[in-house]
């Protein structure tokens, strides 16, 4: 009996070790430049996302993931596999997210992450910006705070290890405002501290403030200061080791933007199949070999639009006029409408 137990334990140990080594090798291989091949062989993409930011990345009542950022993960899956549901979502904290890309734990990070020089230098590649944002500060109306100067001596809750924390310190140092940072690892704790009165204000990207405002117990009791204290270009992130994978993620983003510029939506795309416009025909893969040049099927754009939609559809679905957020497009409009969204040519 003892021999059988020892044999069982030995077998269990060896099996665990083999599985562990296999996972480590996969992560190592991914981090070393074979992301796209691993993604294809696995049959899905692993996307690092937020799980608790309404409008951008959150878990619904049925346990599925939804949001603006989540839809871009679906767009990548649609481009690669023709199936927007071929995604495994990995919820990550602000502290975990960049390491997860570096180590190959995730294939792509789409979690309201700001493109900065120091992050680019970490062996990361940022795809095109999908949301141009800026940092803001929320206070209670009862506090009487209406300007940044009114925050002299205030306790301000902030998510640690983020550009948000650095921006707050830089801005207040420049203005000569003394404040007490109240730091936490995670937005839930930050907001809880603010709601319970342990902090006089809390700060994050303005889109995050708007998204979270509706989740507060009494939304009408709070006020977002008009000041925008930073530039926050939020973009998908991949490991810089695989240029092909980076190209795919990059051109998937561009495809959603170009589709909106062409006026192609998930509702009307079939009417464009007989288009005589050579640019549209190349874009949709009806002519040429653009898809195959980056390792995808030539109709990858069709799959993106049919399964997920163009940029405008994604925006309106999660953040637009029909949502509780009703966020104006502003700088997130197409360049043809005075915004910053611009796609290079598909040629």
XYZ file of C-alpha atoms in Angstrom:
347
model
C 0.000 0.000 0.000
C 2.828 2.373 0.911
C 4.599 1.542 -2.376
C 1.431 2.357 -4.314
C 1.074 5.684 -2.493
C 4.686 6.581 -3.218
C 4.226 5.587 -6.858
C 1.088 7.743 -7.093
C 2.830 10.751 -5.560
C 5.820 10.346 -7.867
C 3.549 10.147 -10.905
C 1.619 13.212 -9.751
C 4.857 15.152 -9.207
C 6.228 14.276 -12.628
C 2.946 15.124 -14.362
C 2.757 18.488 -12.620
C 6.368 19.227 -13.478
C 5.831 18.365 -17.137
C 2.724 20.559 -17.365
C 4.521 23.378 -15.580
C 7.484 23.150 -17.912
C 5.173 23.067 -20.907
C 3.403 26.242 -19.784
C 6.694 27.961 -19.016
C 8.056 26.989 -22.416
C 4.947 28.335 -24.122
C 5.212 31.653 -22.270
C 8.940 31.801 -22.966
C 8.407 31.027 -26.631
C 5.725 33.692 -26.838
C 7.948 36.267 -25.170
C 10.781 35.306 -27.553
C 8.961 36.222 -30.732
C 6.496 33.519 -31.767
C 3.278 35.084 -30.534
C 1.370 34.813 -33.809
C 2.275 31.165 -34.369
C 1.283 30.277 -30.810
C -1.985 32.148 -31.164
C -2.824 30.248 -34.345
C -1.901 26.862 -32.885
C -3.869 27.587 -29.694
C -6.989 28.604 -31.589
C -7.726 31.774 -29.632
C -6.139 34.935 -28.358
C -5.481 35.647 -24.694
C -6.379 39.257 -23.968
C -5.526 41.163 -20.805
C -8.499 43.367 -19.910
C -10.216 45.255 -17.153
C -13.034 43.421 -15.407
C -14.560 46.266 -13.419
C -14.588 49.419 -15.549
C -18.112 49.989 -16.914
C -18.171 50.902 -20.581
C -14.610 49.742 -21.248
C -14.050 46.316 -19.693
C -16.392 44.596 -17.256
C -18.111 41.301 -16.496
C -21.842 41.161 -17.238
C -24.499 39.430 -15.143
C -24.135 36.256 -17.231
C -20.367 36.118 -16.656
C -19.305 37.296 -20.113
C -16.938 40.177 -20.812
C -18.140 43.345 -22.521
C -16.983 46.890 -23.207
C -15.189 49.180 -25.629
C -11.759 47.622 -24.984
C -13.205 44.110 -25.052
C -14.645 44.705 -28.527
C -11.173 45.448 -29.880
C -10.016 42.072 -28.538
C -12.967 40.542 -30.380
C -11.981 42.421 -33.540
C -8.502 40.859 -33.408
C -10.018 37.399 -32.967
C -12.386 38.017 -35.874
C -9.453 39.033 -38.066
C -7.299 36.031 -37.143
C -9.905 33.273 -36.799
C -13.070 34.657 -38.387
C -14.630 34.257 -34.935
C -14.985 37.198 -32.549
C -15.598 34.820 -29.653
C -12.184 33.135 -29.968
C -10.869 35.096 -26.999
C -9.781 34.090 -23.506
C -10.046 37.097 -21.223
C -7.491 37.591 -18.477
C -8.512 40.242 -15.905
C -5.448 42.196 -14.805
C -4.768 44.909 -12.263
C -2.829 48.044 -13.146
C 0.196 46.552 -11.390
C 0.021 43.235 -13.257
C -0.837 44.322 -16.782
C 2.528 45.261 -18.331
C 4.373 42.323 -16.768
C 1.732 40.021 -18.248
C 2.659 41.251 -21.737
C 6.393 41.030 -21.103
C 6.216 37.437 -19.853
C 3.795 36.209 -22.517
C 0.941 35.602 -20.090
C -1.280 37.520 -22.521
C -1.006 37.980 -26.280
C -2.384 41.496 -26.180
C -3.274 43.970 -23.454
C -6.323 46.166 -24.070
C -6.933 47.723 -20.688
C -7.052 51.547 -20.746
C -3.247 51.697 -20.889
C -1.418 54.916 -21.746
C 1.303 54.915 -24.388
C 4.474 56.444 -22.890
C 8.171 56.474 -23.777
C 9.236 54.554 -20.665
C 6.714 51.807 -21.343
C 7.746 51.599 -24.982
C 11.313 51.063 -23.753
C 10.207 48.050 -21.678
C 10.080 45.749 -24.695
C 6.491 46.699 -25.478
C 4.859 47.906 -28.681
C 1.786 50.128 -28.608
C -0.763 49.778 -31.382
C -2.632 52.888 -32.609
C -4.519 54.845 -29.967
C -8.109 53.678 -29.639
C -9.174 56.311 -27.094
C -7.684 59.757 -26.520
C -8.233 60.618 -22.886
C -6.982 62.946 -20.167
C -6.788 62.719 -16.398
C -9.409 64.344 -14.209
C -10.398 64.602 -10.560
C -13.734 63.906 -8.882
C -14.953 65.564 -5.670
C -18.218 65.791 -3.774
C -20.386 68.821 -4.428
C -20.691 69.289 -0.672
C -16.931 69.828 -0.408
C -17.172 73.151 -2.211
C -14.060 72.275 -4.237
C -14.256 73.807 -7.716
C -10.627 74.326 -8.779
C -7.306 72.545 -8.400
C -6.185 75.223 -5.947
C -9.125 74.327 -3.726
C -7.460 70.920 -3.222
C -4.705 72.419 -1.055
C -4.136 69.945 1.806
C -6.689 67.466 0.402
C -6.448 63.694 0.588
C -6.575 62.356 -2.970
C -7.141 58.663 -3.684
C -5.201 57.210 -6.620
C -4.328 53.818 -8.108
C -0.668 53.118 -7.332
C 1.901 52.169 -9.963
C 0.092 54.082 -12.714
C 0.754 57.144 -14.842
C -2.200 58.605 -12.927
C -0.168 58.691 -9.730
C 2.783 60.347 -11.508
C 0.603 62.919 -13.293
C -1.010 63.919 -10.014
C 2.385 64.437 -8.363
C 3.774 66.364 -11.354
C 0.790 68.690 -11.676
C 0.524 69.542 -8.007
C 4.279 70.011 -7.697
C 4.177 72.451 -10.614
C 1.273 74.373 -9.082
C 2.757 74.312 -5.591
C -0.268 72.547 -4.114
C 0.308 70.368 -1.070
C -1.812 67.224 -0.908
C -1.860 63.788 0.723
C -1.866 60.855 -1.707
C -4.046 57.947 -0.587
C -2.800 55.033 -2.705
C -4.361 51.647 -3.416
C -3.754 48.815 -5.860
C -7.074 48.752 -7.679
C -9.875 51.124 -8.613
C -12.433 49.455 -6.350
C -10.385 50.305 -3.270
C -9.727 53.826 -4.540
C -13.424 54.505 -5.033
C -14.405 52.838 -1.765
C -11.971 55.089 0.090
C -13.462 58.152 -1.585
C -17.080 57.145 -0.966
C -16.400 56.344 2.669
C -14.816 59.741 3.229
C -11.247 58.532 3.734
C -10.272 60.692 0.761
C -11.527 64.117 -0.295
C -11.129 63.395 -4.001
C -10.084 60.664 -6.389
C -8.385 60.788 -9.733
C -8.133 58.713 -12.892
C -8.745 59.164 -16.633
C -11.814 61.326 -17.237
C -13.482 58.491 -19.129
C -13.010 56.330 -16.045
C -14.510 59.021 -13.834
C -17.562 59.235 -16.078
C -17.867 55.454 -16.234
C -17.615 55.061 -12.467
C -19.857 58.007 -11.619
C -22.971 56.008 -12.428
C -21.903 53.223 -10.083
C -21.700 55.490 -7.037
C -24.482 55.353 -4.461
C -25.590 58.930 -5.219
C -24.154 60.076 -8.557
C -25.728 63.523 -8.298
C -23.674 64.245 -5.173
C -20.400 64.273 -7.110
C -18.637 66.637 -9.482
C -15.803 66.167 -11.992
C -13.512 69.175 -12.032
C -13.182 70.779 -15.505
C -9.369 70.593 -15.399
C -7.650 68.039 -17.653
C -4.195 67.504 -16.147
C -2.595 65.126 -18.663
C -2.647 63.519 -22.096
C -3.658 59.848 -21.981
C -3.542 58.108 -25.381
C -4.930 54.666 -24.539
C -3.839 51.839 -26.839
C -3.513 48.049 -27.144
C -0.090 46.700 -26.124
C 1.878 43.688 -27.390
C 5.326 42.249 -26.789
C 7.844 43.850 -29.158
C 9.432 40.482 -29.945
C 7.005 39.580 -32.754
C 6.690 42.213 -35.473
C 4.119 40.179 -37.422
C 1.768 40.007 -34.437
C 2.249 43.729 -33.853
C 1.358 44.445 -37.482
C -1.829 42.396 -37.173
C -3.016 44.165 -34.024
C -2.090 47.539 -35.530
C -3.967 47.039 -38.789
C -7.023 45.598 -37.046
C -7.347 48.908 -35.191
C -6.825 50.850 -38.405
C -9.463 48.713 -40.136
C -12.165 49.782 -37.683
C -11.262 53.443 -38.243
C -11.053 53.185 -42.040
C -14.349 51.320 -42.189
C -16.078 54.220 -40.457
C -14.445 56.683 -42.848
C -15.730 54.670 -45.808
C -19.181 54.510 -44.199
C -19.063 50.712 -44.022
C -20.948 49.238 -41.060
C -21.999 45.808 -39.864
C -25.484 46.624 -41.169
C -24.610 47.731 -44.706
C -21.382 45.900 -45.535
C -23.051 43.541 -47.997
C -24.007 46.515 -50.171
C -20.301 47.299 -50.620
C -19.418 43.895 -52.077
C -20.140 45.167 -55.593
C -18.388 48.500 -55.083
C -16.391 49.787 -58.034
C -14.218 51.947 -55.793
C -10.714 50.378 -56.022
C -9.793 51.579 -52.513
C -12.834 49.902 -50.990
C -12.261 46.732 -52.991
C -8.662 46.475 -51.716
C -9.817 47.308 -48.186
C -12.374 44.507 -48.149
C -10.028 42.021 -49.804
C -12.116 41.804 -52.964
C -8.967 42.650 -54.900
C -5.287 42.319 -54.091
C -3.472 40.364 -51.385
C -3.248 42.813 -48.467
C -4.417 40.296 -45.872
C -1.959 37.630 -46.858
C 0.889 40.154 -46.658
C 0.464 40.231 -42.872
C -0.466 36.567 -42.449
C -4.261 36.883 -42.526
C -7.004 35.908 -44.931
C -7.667 38.605 -47.510
C -11.209 39.065 -46.205
C -10.093 39.741 -42.623
C -11.622 43.225 -42.679
C -14.994 41.801 -43.690
C -14.871 39.489 -40.678
C -14.052 42.384 -38.348
C -16.895 44.557 -39.584
C -19.502 41.804 -39.758
C -18.740 40.448 -36.299
C -17.788 43.585 -34.367
C -18.429 46.681 -36.472
C -16.491 49.830 -37.307
C -14.975 52.210 -34.751
C -18.104 54.351 -34.546
C -20.300 51.329 -33.914
C -17.977 50.096 -31.158
C -17.903 53.552 -29.561
C -21.654 54.100 -29.704
C -22.409 50.604 -28.443
C -20.536 51.153 -25.192
C -20.019 54.893 -24.683
C -22.319 56.782 -27.027
C -25.657 58.620 -26.793
C -27.719 55.491 -26.164
C -25.638 54.534 -23.107
C -25.715 55.939 -19.574
C -22.325 57.550 -20.213
C -23.270 59.582 -23.299
C -19.627 60.489 -23.932
C -19.172 62.940 -26.779
C -16.743 61.719 -29.428
C -14.691 64.939 -29.288
C -11.069 64.219 -30.243
C -12.062 60.579 -30.716
C -13.879 61.574 -33.897
C -12.516 60.865 -37.354
C -10.031 63.362 -38.759
C -12.664 64.260 -41.352
C -14.881 65.428 -38.456
C -12.147 67.396 -36.686
C -10.932 64.531 -34.493
C -7.636 62.662 -34.182
C -8.606 59.273 -35.640
C -6.765 58.654 -38.879
C -5.862 55.454 -40.685
C -2.962 55.073 -43.133
C -4.030 53.864 -46.580
C -4.856 50.205 -47.185
C -2.662 49.778 -50.225
